[in-house]
Short mmCIF file of C-alpha atoms in Angstrom, two decimals:
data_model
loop_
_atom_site.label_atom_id
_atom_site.label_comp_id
_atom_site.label_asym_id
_atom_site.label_seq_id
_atom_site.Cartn_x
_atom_site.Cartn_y
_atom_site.Cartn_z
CA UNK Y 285 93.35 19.13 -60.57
CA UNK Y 286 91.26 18.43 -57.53
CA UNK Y 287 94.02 16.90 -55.99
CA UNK Y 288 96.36 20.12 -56.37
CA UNK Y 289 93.36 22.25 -54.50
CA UNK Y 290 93.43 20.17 -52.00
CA UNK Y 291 97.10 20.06 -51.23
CA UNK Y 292 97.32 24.07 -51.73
CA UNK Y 293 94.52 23.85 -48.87
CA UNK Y 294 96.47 22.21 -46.33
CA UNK Y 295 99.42 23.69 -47.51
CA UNK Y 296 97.59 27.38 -46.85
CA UNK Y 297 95.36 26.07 -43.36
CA UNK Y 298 99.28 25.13 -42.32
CA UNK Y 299 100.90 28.55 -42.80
CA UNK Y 300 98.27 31.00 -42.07
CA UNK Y 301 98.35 30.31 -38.45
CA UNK Y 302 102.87 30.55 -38.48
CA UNK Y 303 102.37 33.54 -40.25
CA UNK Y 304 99.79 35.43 -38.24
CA UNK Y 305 102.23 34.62 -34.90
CA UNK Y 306 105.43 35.78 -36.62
CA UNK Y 307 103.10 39.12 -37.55
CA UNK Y 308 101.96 39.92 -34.18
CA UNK Y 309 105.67 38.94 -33.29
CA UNK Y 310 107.17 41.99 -35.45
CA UNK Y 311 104.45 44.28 -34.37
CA UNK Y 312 105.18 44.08 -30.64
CA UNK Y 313 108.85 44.08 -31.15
CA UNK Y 314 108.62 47.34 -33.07
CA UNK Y 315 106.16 48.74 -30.58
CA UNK Y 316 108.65 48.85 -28.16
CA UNK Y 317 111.15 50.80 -30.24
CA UNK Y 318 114.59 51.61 -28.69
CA UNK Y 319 115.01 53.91 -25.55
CA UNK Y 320 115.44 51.97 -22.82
CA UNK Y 321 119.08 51.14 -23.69
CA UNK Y 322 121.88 53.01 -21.09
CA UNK Y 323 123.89 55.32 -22.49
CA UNK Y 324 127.36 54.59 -22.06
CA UNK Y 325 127.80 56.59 -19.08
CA UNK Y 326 125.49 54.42 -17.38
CA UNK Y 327 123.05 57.27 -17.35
CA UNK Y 328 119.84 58.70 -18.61
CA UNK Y 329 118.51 57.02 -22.13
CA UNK Y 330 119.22 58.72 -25.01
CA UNK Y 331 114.66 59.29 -25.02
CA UNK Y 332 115.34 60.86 -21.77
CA UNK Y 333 118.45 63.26 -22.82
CA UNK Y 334 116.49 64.80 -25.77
CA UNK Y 335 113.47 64.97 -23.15
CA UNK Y 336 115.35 67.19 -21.13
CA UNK Y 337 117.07 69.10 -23.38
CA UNK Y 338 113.67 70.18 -25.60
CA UNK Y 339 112.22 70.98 -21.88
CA UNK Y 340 108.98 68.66 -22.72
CA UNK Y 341 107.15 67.25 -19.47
CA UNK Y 342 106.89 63.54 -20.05
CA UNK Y 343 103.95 63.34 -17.12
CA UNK Y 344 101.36 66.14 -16.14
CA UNK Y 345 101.95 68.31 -13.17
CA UNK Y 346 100.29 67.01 -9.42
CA UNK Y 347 96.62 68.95 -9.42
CA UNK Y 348 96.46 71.84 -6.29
CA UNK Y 349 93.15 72.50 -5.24
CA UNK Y 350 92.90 75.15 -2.78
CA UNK Y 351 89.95 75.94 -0.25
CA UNK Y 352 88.91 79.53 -0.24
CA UNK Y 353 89.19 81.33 2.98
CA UNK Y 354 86.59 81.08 5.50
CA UNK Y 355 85.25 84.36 7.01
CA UNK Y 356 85.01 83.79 10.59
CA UNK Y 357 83.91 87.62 11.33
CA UNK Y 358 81.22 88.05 9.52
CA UNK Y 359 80.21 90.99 11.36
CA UNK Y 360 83.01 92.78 10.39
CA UNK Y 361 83.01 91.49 7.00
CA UNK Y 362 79.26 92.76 6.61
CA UNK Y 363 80.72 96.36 8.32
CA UNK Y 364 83.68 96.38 5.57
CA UNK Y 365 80.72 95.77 2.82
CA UNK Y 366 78.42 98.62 4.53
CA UNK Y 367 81.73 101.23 4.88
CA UNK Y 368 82.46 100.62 0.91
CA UNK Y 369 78.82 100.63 -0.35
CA UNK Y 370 78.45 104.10 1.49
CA UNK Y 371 81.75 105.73 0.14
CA UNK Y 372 80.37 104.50 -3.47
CA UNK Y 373 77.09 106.55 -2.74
CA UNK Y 374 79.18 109.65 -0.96
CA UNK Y 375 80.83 109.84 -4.80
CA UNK Y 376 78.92 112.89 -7.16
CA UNK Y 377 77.77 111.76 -10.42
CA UNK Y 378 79.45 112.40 -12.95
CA UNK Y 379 79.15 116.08 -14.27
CA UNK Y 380 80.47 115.79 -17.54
CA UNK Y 381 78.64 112.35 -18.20
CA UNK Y 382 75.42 114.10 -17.52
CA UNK Y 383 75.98 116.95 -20.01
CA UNK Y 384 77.25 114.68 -22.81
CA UNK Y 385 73.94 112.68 -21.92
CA UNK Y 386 71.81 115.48 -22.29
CA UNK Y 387 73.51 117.29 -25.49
CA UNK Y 388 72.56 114.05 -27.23
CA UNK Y 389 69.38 113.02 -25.94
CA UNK Y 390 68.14 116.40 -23.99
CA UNK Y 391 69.20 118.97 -25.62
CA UNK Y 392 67.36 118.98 -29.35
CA UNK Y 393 64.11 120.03 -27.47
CA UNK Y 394 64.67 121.76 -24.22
CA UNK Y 395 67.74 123.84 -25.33
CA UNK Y 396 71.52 124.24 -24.46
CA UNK Y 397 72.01 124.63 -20.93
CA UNK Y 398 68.10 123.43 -19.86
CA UNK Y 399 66.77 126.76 -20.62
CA UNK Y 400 63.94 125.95 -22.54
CA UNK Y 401 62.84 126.18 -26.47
CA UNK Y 402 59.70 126.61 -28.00
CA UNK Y 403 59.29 123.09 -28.47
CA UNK Y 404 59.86 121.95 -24.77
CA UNK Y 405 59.71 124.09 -21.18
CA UNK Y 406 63.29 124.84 -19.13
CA UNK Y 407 64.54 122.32 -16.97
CA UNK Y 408 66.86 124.73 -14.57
CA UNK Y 409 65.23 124.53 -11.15
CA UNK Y 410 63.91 121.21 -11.70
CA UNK Y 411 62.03 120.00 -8.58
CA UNK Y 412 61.77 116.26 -9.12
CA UNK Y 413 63.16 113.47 -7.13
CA UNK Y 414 65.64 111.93 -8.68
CA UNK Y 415 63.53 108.89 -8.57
CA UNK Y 416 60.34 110.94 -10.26
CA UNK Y 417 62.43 111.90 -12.71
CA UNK Y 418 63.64 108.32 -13.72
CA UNK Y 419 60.05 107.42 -13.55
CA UNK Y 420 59.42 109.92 -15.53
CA UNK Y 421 62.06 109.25 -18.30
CA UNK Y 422 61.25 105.45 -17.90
CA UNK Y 423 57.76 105.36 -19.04
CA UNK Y 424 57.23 109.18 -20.53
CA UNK Y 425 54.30 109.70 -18.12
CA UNK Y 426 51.69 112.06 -19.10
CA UNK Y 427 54.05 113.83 -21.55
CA UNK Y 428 54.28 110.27 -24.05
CA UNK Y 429 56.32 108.45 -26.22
CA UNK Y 430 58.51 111.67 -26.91
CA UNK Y 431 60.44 111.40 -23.25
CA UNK Y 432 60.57 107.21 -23.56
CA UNK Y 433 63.81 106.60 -22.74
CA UNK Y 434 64.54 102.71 -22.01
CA UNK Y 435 67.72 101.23 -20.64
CA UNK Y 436 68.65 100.49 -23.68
CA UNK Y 437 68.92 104.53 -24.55
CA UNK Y 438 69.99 105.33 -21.58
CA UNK Y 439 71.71 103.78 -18.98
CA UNK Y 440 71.19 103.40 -14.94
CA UNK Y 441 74.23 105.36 -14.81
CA UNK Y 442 73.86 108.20 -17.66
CA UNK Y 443 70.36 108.69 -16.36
CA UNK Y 444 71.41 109.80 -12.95
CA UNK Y 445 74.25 111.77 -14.45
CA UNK Y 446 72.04 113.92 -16.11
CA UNK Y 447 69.56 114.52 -12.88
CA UNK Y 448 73.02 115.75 -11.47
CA UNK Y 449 73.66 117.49 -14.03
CA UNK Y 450 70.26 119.13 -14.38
CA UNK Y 451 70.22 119.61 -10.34
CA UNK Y 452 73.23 121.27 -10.83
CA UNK Y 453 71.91 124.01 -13.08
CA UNK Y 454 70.13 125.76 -10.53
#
């Protein structure tokens, strides 16, 4: 019995190392799969042909990168900047924007059209800078926590619509 381990030993030690080639054998031969045959027209593959028929890529496009333009006047550039920053000023506010504004945050106290109620005074001839009256809204100044407005109630924008609007009331 020790005799037939022995010879199924050798036997295995013999084979193992033939059978591991022929495996690694078979594995690169199917790696490389068919596709680089010629057609019979002496062509394209047939890989290639169903490339170009699906429209697939087979490689990624050449990368492009592009400097931006230099600005060589850049006193004219800074005069083109100056020109467009002063026609945004030269626009009004927004009339309309300003009302809506006030109707919902405004209006509940100092009345339809800024006239006044008994709870809070008129606002038609008001004669605050549009600055004193962000101020104003901003941080409720000596009237308090009832004319707090933050940025988050009120925007940059909305706040000096409604000081045109108001303004506009006179």
């Amino acid at each position: 019995m020790v005799q037939k381990k022995t010879n199924m030993r050798r036997l295995t030690s013999r084979f193992v190392p033939v059978l591991t080639v022929l495996l690694l054998l078979l594995s690169l031969a199917a790696g490389c799969g068919p596709g680089d045959e010629l057609t019979e027209s002496g062509g394209e593959s047939a890989g290639e042909e169903a490339q170009a028929d699906n429209g697939a890529v087979p490689t990624m496009p050449a990368a492009r990168f592009d400097q931006p333009t230099p600005v060589t006047d850049l006193k004219g550039a800074s005069e083109a900047d100056r020109l467009e920053d002063e026609e945004e000023a030269a626009e009004a506010p927004d009339l309309a924007t300003g009302e809506f504004v006030y109707g919902n945050r405004c209006a509940e106290c100092h009345g339809e059209g800024a006239a006044g109620t008994d709870q809070a005074s008129s606002l038609v001839g008001l004669t605050l800078s549009e600055d004193e009256f962000e101020d104003l809204i901003r941080t409720g100044g000596e009237l308090g926590p009832d004319h707090l407005f933050g940025s988050t109630k009120t925007s940059p924008d909305g706040l000096s619509a409604v000081f045109a609007y108001l303004t506009s009331l006179e």
